[in-house]
Amino acid sequence: MINITFPQVRDDWSLDVVNILAFLGEHNIIACSQQICMSWTCFLPRLIPAPQGLLAQRPKKLASEDETPVTGVWTGNNRPVLQYFGRMLHTDGSDLSPFTTRLLKIQWDSAIKDKSLKKRYPIRPRLFSPMNIIAVFSCAMTFGLAGWALALGDAVALTGILVMSFTTPLLCLGMCWTPRMVPRYRPTRGLVPPGTVVIKSSNGCFTVVECDEQIARLLYFHPEYIDYAVSSFTGRGLSGTVGGLTLVGSIVLFGNAVWALKAALAVTYTVLNLLYWVAAILPVRLSWHIDLTVSQPEIIEDHSFTQCLWTTIYHTKKIDWAREYVPKTEVWNQWLLEAENKVRLGVELESWDAFGALNSLLKERHKPE
């Protein structure tokens, strides 16, 4: 007869898994590393799962959306990608139905006092962001564990907790960063040129963003470079080397802690892994304070790219930006001029058959002589 048994007493259960849990969740930490290291809370001593993930990447610029060109309707500015902060405020439009025109309006937050404009950056880290809340919570958990280890007289566990908790800010030092931004300024003579932009997504959708020139430059055209607190050598060399040694040392110490502390560490790392997994899927916008307001989008769906292009031209009142998105042929040039003429004459959007007009031009162009 097969005799199946479980451990009878607590100490028969092996909790060496805590060493594995301390390294699990690296993917979530990599996904959250930029948000973790952009606030002063990154220097709080605390336990964090897979802390080596903090140094996995060190980009020079913020992530942008490729193949999403942005064009200034009035300024003629052009960028081949949708930049980080613009994408954060609104998607690139690829989530919409094909051949959709989306109309947005972005303005400065009216609640901001004018006298403070020179002192504040319009986009800055939020104080009560998910990452900051997790950092404070994990710091409290860490020192709670340290206090318990002290009460139990477990010097090995206490040393391991303190070494691991101070490894986190050491590694964060190598990634601590701020966005290189231009502060908002007062326009001369009270005039702000229009900064309306058109964004084209990969599925044939257009997004028209009505805003002033300052907002357009901030969100779509100003290079989004990153300023790090320390150089790459110091960050990945010194912080990475010292942090790696302390990381290995603390894991060895965890393995020699008493059973109760091992159980507490296992629960702590499980909870922290869950928190960072949730944080990784939350919208990035929750980590930023933005002095801008975005209107509810107006969505206009069409059945073809031509009709969608006409809808966008109708709302921008210009055709220069549209030349980048149509073939460089005489037929399309005539169609654009006709569309511009319809806008000038004040023709209603639905009253002109843009698709039919293009077909007529094509037939006339290719009719036999």
C-alpha positions as CSV (number, residue, x, y, z in Angstrom):
1,M,0.0,0.0,0.0
2,I,1.3,3.4,-1.0
3,N,1.9,5.6,2.0
4,I,1.5,9.3,1.2
5,T,2.4,11.8,3.9
6,F,2.9,15.5,4.4
7,P,5.3,17.2,6.7
8,Q,4.0,16.9,10.2
9,V,5.6,19.9,11.8
10,R,6.3,23.4,10.7
11,D,10.0,23.2,10.4
12,D,9.7,20.2,8.1
13,W,8.5,22.6,5.4
14,S,11.4,24.0,3.3
15,L,11.1,27.6,2.4
16,D,14.2,28.0,0.3
17,V,11.7,29.2,-2.4
18,V,12.2,32.7,-1.0
19,N,15.4,33.0,-2.9
20,I,13.5,32.2,-6.1
21,L,10.7,34.7,-5.3
22,A,13.2,37.4,-4.8
23,F,14.2,37.1,-8.5
24,L,10.8,36.4,-10.0
25,G,8.9,39.2,-11.7
26,E,11.7,40.7,-13.7
27,H,9.5,41.4,-16.7
28,N,7.2,43.5,-14.5
29,I,10.1,45.5,-13.0
30,I,11.5,46.1,-16.5
31,A,8.1,47.4,-17.7
32,C,7.8,49.7,-14.6
33,S,11.5,50.7,-14.3
34,Q,11.1,54.1,-15.9
35,Q,8.1,55.0,-13.7
36,I,9.8,53.7,-10.6
37,C,13.0,55.7,-11.2
38,M,11.5,59.1,-12.1
39,S,10.4,60.0,-8.6
40,W,12.3,60.7,-5.4
41,T,10.6,57.7,-3.8
42,C,13.0,55.4,-5.8
43,F,15.6,56.2,-3.1
44,L,13.4,54.8,-0.3
45,P,15.2,51.7,1.1
46,R,12.8,48.8,0.5
47,L,12.5,45.2,-0.8
48,I,11.6,44.9,-4.5
49,P,11.2,41.8,-6.6
50,A,13.9,41.2,-9.2
51,P,15.8,44.5,-8.5
52,Q,18.3,43.6,-11.3
53,G,15.5,44.5,-13.8
54,L,16.0,48.2,-12.9
55,L,19.2,48.3,-14.9
56,A,18.0,46.3,-17.9
57,Q,17.4,49.3,-20.1
58,R,18.7,52.9,-20.2
59,P,17.1,54.6,-23.2
60,K,18.3,58.1,-24.4
61,K,14.7,59.1,-25.4
62,L,11.2,58.3,-24.3
63,A,9.4,55.7,-26.2
64,S,7.4,56.8,-29.3
65,E,4.9,55.2,-31.6
66,D,6.5,54.4,-34.9
67,E,4.8,54.8,-38.3
68,T,2.4,57.4,-36.9
69,P,3.4,60.7,-38.7
70,V,2.4,64.0,-37.1
71,T,2.0,67.1,-39.2
72,G,1.4,70.7,-38.2
73,V,-1.5,72.1,-40.2
74,W,-0.4,75.7,-40.0
75,T,3.2,75.5,-39.1
76,G,4.3,72.7,-41.5
77,N,6.2,70.9,-38.7
78,N,6.5,67.2,-39.3
79,R,7.6,64.3,-37.2
80,P,7.5,60.7,-38.4
81,V,6.5,59.3,-35.0
82,L,3.9,60.1,-32.3
83,Q,5.9,61.0,-29.2
84,Y,5.6,59.7,-25.6
85,F,3.5,62.4,-24.0
86,G,1.1,62.8,-27.0
87,R,0.5,59.1,-27.1
88,M,0.0,59.2,-23.3
89,L,-2.8,61.8,-23.6
90,H,-4.5,60.0,-26.5
91,T,-3.9,56.8,-28.4
92,D,-2.5,56.9,-31.9
93,G,-5.9,56.0,-33.3
94,S,-5.0,52.4,-34.3
95,D,-7.7,51.2,-31.9
96,L,-10.4,53.0,-33.9
97,S,-12.3,51.5,-36.9
98,P,-10.4,52.0,-40.3
99,F,-11.1,55.3,-42.1
100,T,-12.2,57.2,-39.0
101,T,-11.6,60.8,-38.3
102,R,-11.2,61.8,-34.6
103,L,-11.4,65.4,-33.4
104,L,-9.8,66.4,-30.2
105,K,-9.2,69.7,-28.4
106,I,-6.3,70.1,-25.9
107,Q,-6.1,73.2,-23.8
108,W,-4.2,74.5,-20.8
109,D,-5.8,73.7,-17.5
110,S,-7.8,76.8,-16.6
111,A,-7.3,76.1,-12.8
112,I,-3.6,77.0,-13.1
113,K,-2.8,80.5,-11.9
114,D,-0.9,82.6,-14.5
115,K,1.7,83.9,-12.0
116,S,3.0,80.4,-11.6
117,L,3.6,79.6,-15.2
118,K,7.3,80.3,-15.1
119,K,7.9,78.2,-12.1
120,R,6.2,75.0,-13.2
121,Y,6.7,72.4,-15.9
122,P,3.4,71.5,-17.6
123,I,4.1,67.8,-17.3
124,R,5.8,66.4,-14.2
125,P,5.7,63.2,-12.0
126,R,2.5,62.8,-9.9
127,L,3.0,62.7,-6.2
128,F,0.4,60.0,-5.5
129,S,1.2,57.8,-8.5
130,P,0.8,54.0,-8.3
131,M,4.6,53.6,-8.2
132,N,5.0,56.1,-5.3
133,I,2.2,54.4,-3.3
134,I,3.8,51.0,-3.9
135,A,7.2,52.4,-2.9
136,V,6.0,53.8,0.4
137,F,4.0,50.6,1.1
138,S,6.9,48.3,0.4
139,C,9.2,50.5,2.5
140,A,6.8,50.2,5.4
141,M,6.6,46.4,4.9
142,T,10.4,46.2,4.8
143,F,11.0,48.0,8.1
144,G,8.2,46.0,9.6
145,L,10.0,42.8,8.6
146,A,13.3,44.3,10.0
147,G,11.6,45.1,13.3
148,W,10.2,41.5,13.5
149,A,13.7,40.1,12.8
150,L,15.1,42.3,15.5
151,A,12.4,41.1,17.9
152,L,13.1,37.4,17.1
153,G,16.8,38.0,17.5
154,D,17.5,36.7,14.0
155,A,20.7,38.7,13.1
156,V,21.1,36.9,9.7
157,A,17.6,37.8,8.5
158,L,17.9,41.4,9.8
159,T,21.2,41.9,8.0
160,G,19.8,40.3,4.8
161,I,16.7,42.5,4.9
162,L,18.7,45.7,5.4
163,V,21.3,44.8,2.7
164,M,18.6,44.0,0.2
165,S,16.5,47.1,1.0
166,F,19.5,49.4,0.5
167,T,20.4,47.6,-2.7
168,T,17.2,49.0,-4.3
169,P,18.1,52.8,-4.1
170,L,21.6,51.9,-5.1
171,L,20.3,50.3,-8.3
172,C,17.8,53.1,-8.8
173,L,20.6,55.6,-8.8
174,G,21.7,54.2,-12.1
175,M,18.3,54.8,-13.7
176,C,17.0,57.9,-11.9
177,W,15.9,60.4,-14.6
178,T,13.9,63.4,-15.5
179,P,12.4,64.4,-18.9
180,R,14.2,67.2,-20.7
181,M,11.3,69.7,-21.0
182,V,10.8,73.3,-21.8
183,P,8.8,75.3,-19.2
184,R,5.6,77.0,-20.3
185,Y,6.2,80.6,-21.3
186,R,3.9,83.7,-21.8
187,P,3.4,84.4,-25.5
188,T,4.6,87.8,-26.7
189,R,1.9,90.4,-27.2
190,G,-0.7,87.9,-26.0
191,L,-0.7,86.1,-29.3
192,V,-0.3,82.3,-29.7
193,P,-0.2,80.9,-33.2
194,P,-2.5,78.0,-34.0
195,G,-0.8,74.7,-33.5
196,T,-3.4,72.3,-34.9
197,V,-1.9,69.0,-35.9
198,V,-3.0,66.0,-37.9
199,I,-1.9,62.5,-36.8
200,K,-2.3,59.5,-39.2
201,S,-2.4,56.0,-37.8
202,S,-1.4,52.8,-39.6
203,N,-5.1,51.8,-40.2
204,G,-6.0,54.9,-42.3
205,C,-7.4,56.9,-39.4
206,F,-6.8,60.6,-38.9
207,T,-6.7,62.5,-35.6
208,V,-7.1,66.3,-35.7
209,V,-5.9,67.9,-32.5
210,E,-6.9,71.5,-32.0
211,C,-4.4,73.3,-29.7
212,D,-2.1,76.3,-29.5
213,E,1.5,76.2,-30.7
214,Q,3.0,75.8,-27.3
215,I,1.0,72.6,-26.7
216,A,1.8,71.3,-30.1
217,R,5.5,71.8,-29.6
218,L,5.4,70.2,-26.1
219,L,3.5,67.1,-27.1
220,Y,4.5,66.4,-30.7
221,F,7.6,68.2,-31.9
222,H,10.0,68.9,-29.0
223,P,12.6,66.2,-28.8
224,E,11.9,64.0,-25.7
225,Y,15.3,63.3,-24.4
226,I,16.1,61.9,-20.9
227,D,18.5,63.5,-18.4
228,Y,19.9,60.9,-16.0
229,A,21.2,61.7,-12.5
230,V,24.4,59.9,-13.1
231,S,26.5,58.9,-16.2
232,S,26.1,55.6,-17.9
233,F,29.4,54.3,-16.5
234,T,28.4,55.2,-12.9
235,G,24.9,53.9,-13.4
236,R,25.6,50.6,-14.9
237,G,29.2,50.2,-13.8
238,L,29.4,51.3,-10.2
239,S,25.7,50.9,-9.2
240,G,25.3,47.7,-11.1
241,T,28.5,46.1,-9.7
242,V,28.0,47.1,-6.1
243,G,24.3,46.4,-6.3
244,G,24.9,43.0,-7.8
245,L,27.3,42.0,-5.0
246,T,24.9,43.2,-2.3
247,L,22.0,41.4,-4.1
248,V,23.9,38.1,-4.0
249,G,24.9,38.6,-0.4
250,S,21.4,39.2,0.8
251,I,20.1,36.1,-1.0
252,V,22.6,34.0,0.9
253,L,21.5,35.6,4.1
254,F,17.9,35.0,3.4
255,G,18.6,31.3,2.9
256,N,19.9,31.1,6.5
257,A,17.1,33.0,8.2
258,V,14.7,31.3,10.7
259,W,11.6,29.6,9.4
260,A,9.2,32.4,10.5
261,L,11.2,35.1,8.6
262,K,11.5,32.9,5.5
263,A,7.7,32.6,5.5
264,A,7.2,36.3,6.0
265,L,9.7,37.1,3.2
266,A,7.9,34.6,0.9
267,V,4.5,36.4,1.6
268,T,6.1,39.8,1.1
269,Y,7.7,39.0,-2.3
270,T,4.4,37.4,-3.4
271,V,2.4,40.5,-2.5
272,L,5.0,42.9,-4.1
273,N,5.1,40.8,-7.3
274,L,1.3,41.1,-7.5
275,L,1.4,44.8,-7.0
276,Y,4.0,45.4,-9.7
277,W,2.1,43.2,-12.1
278,V,-1.0,45.3,-11.6
279,A,1.1,48.5,-11.9
280,A,2.6,47.3,-15.2
281,I,-0.9,47.2,-16.8
282,L,-2.2,50.5,-15.5
283,P,-2.2,53.5,-17.8
284,V,1.1,55.4,-17.8
285,R,-0.9,58.7,-17.4
286,L,-1.6,57.8,-13.8
287,S,2.1,58.5,-13.1
288,W,2.1,62.0,-14.4
289,H,0.6,65.4,-13.4
290,I,-0.4,67.2,-16.6
291,D,-1.5,70.8,-16.8
292,L,-3.7,70.1,-19.9
293,T,-7.3,69.1,-20.4
294,V,-8.4,66.9,-23.3
295,S,-11.9,67.2,-24.7
296,Q,-14.2,64.2,-25.4
297,P,-13.3,63.0,-28.9
298,E,-15.7,63.5,-31.7
299,I,-15.6,60.3,-33.9
300,I,-16.6,60.4,-37.6
301,E,-16.5,57.1,-39.4
302,D,-16.3,56.8,-43.2
303,H,-16.3,54.0,-45.7
304,S,-13.1,54.8,-47.6
305,F,-9.8,56.5,-47.2
306,T,-10.7,59.2,-49.7
307,Q,-13.9,60.1,-47.8
308,C,-11.9,60.1,-44.5
309,L,-9.3,62.4,-46.0
310,W,-12.0,64.8,-47.2
311,T,-13.5,64.8,-43.7
312,T,-10.1,65.7,-42.2
313,I,-9.5,68.4,-44.8
314,Y,-13.0,69.8,-44.0
315,H,-12.2,70.3,-40.4
316,T,-8.6,71.6,-40.8
317,K,-9.5,73.9,-43.7
318,K,-6.1,73.2,-45.3
319,I,-4.7,70.8,-47.9
320,D,-0.9,71.3,-47.6
321,W,-0.5,68.6,-44.9
322,A,-2.6,66.1,-46.9
323,R,-0.1,66.1,-49.8
324,E,2.1,63.7,-47.8
325,Y,-0.6,61.0,-47.7
326,V,-1.7,60.9,-51.4
327,P,0.1,59.8,-54.6
328,K,2.1,62.5,-56.3
329,T,-0.1,62.5,-59.4
330,E,-2.0,65.2,-61.4
331,V,-5.3,63.5,-60.6
332,W,-4.8,63.6,-56.8
333,N,-3.5,67.2,-57.0
334,Q,-6.7,68.2,-58.8
335,W,-8.8,66.4,-56.3
336,L,-7.0,68.3,-53.4
337,L,-7.5,71.6,-55.1
338,E,-11.2,70.8,-55.6
339,A,-11.5,69.8,-51.9
340,E,-9.8,73.1,-50.9
341,N,-12.2,75.0,-53.1
342,K,-15.2,73.2,-51.5
343,V,-14.0,74.2,-48.1
344,R,-13.6,77.9,-49.1
345,L,-17.1,77.9,-50.6
346,G,-18.5,76.7,-47.3
347,V,-19.9,73.4,-48.7
348,E,-21.4,71.1,-46.1
349,L,-19.4,68.0,-45.2
350,E,-22.0,65.5,-46.4
351,S,-23.0,67.4,-49.5
352,W,-19.8,66.6,-51.5
353,D,-19.1,63.1,-52.7
354,A,-15.3,63.0,-52.3
355,F,-15.0,59.4,-53.5
356,G,-17.2,60.1,-56.5
357,A,-15.3,63.2,-57.4
358,L,-12.0,61.2,-57.4
359,N,-13.5,58.5,-59.6
360,S,-14.7,61.2,-62.1
361,L,-11.2,62.7,-62.3
362,L,-9.7,59.2,-62.9
363,K,-12.2,58.4,-65.6
364,E,-11.6,61.7,-67.3
365,R,-7.9,61.2,-67.1
366,H,-7.9,57.7,-68.6
367,K,-10.8,58.1,-71.1
368,P,-9.9,57.1,-74.7
369,E,-9.3,60.0,-77.0
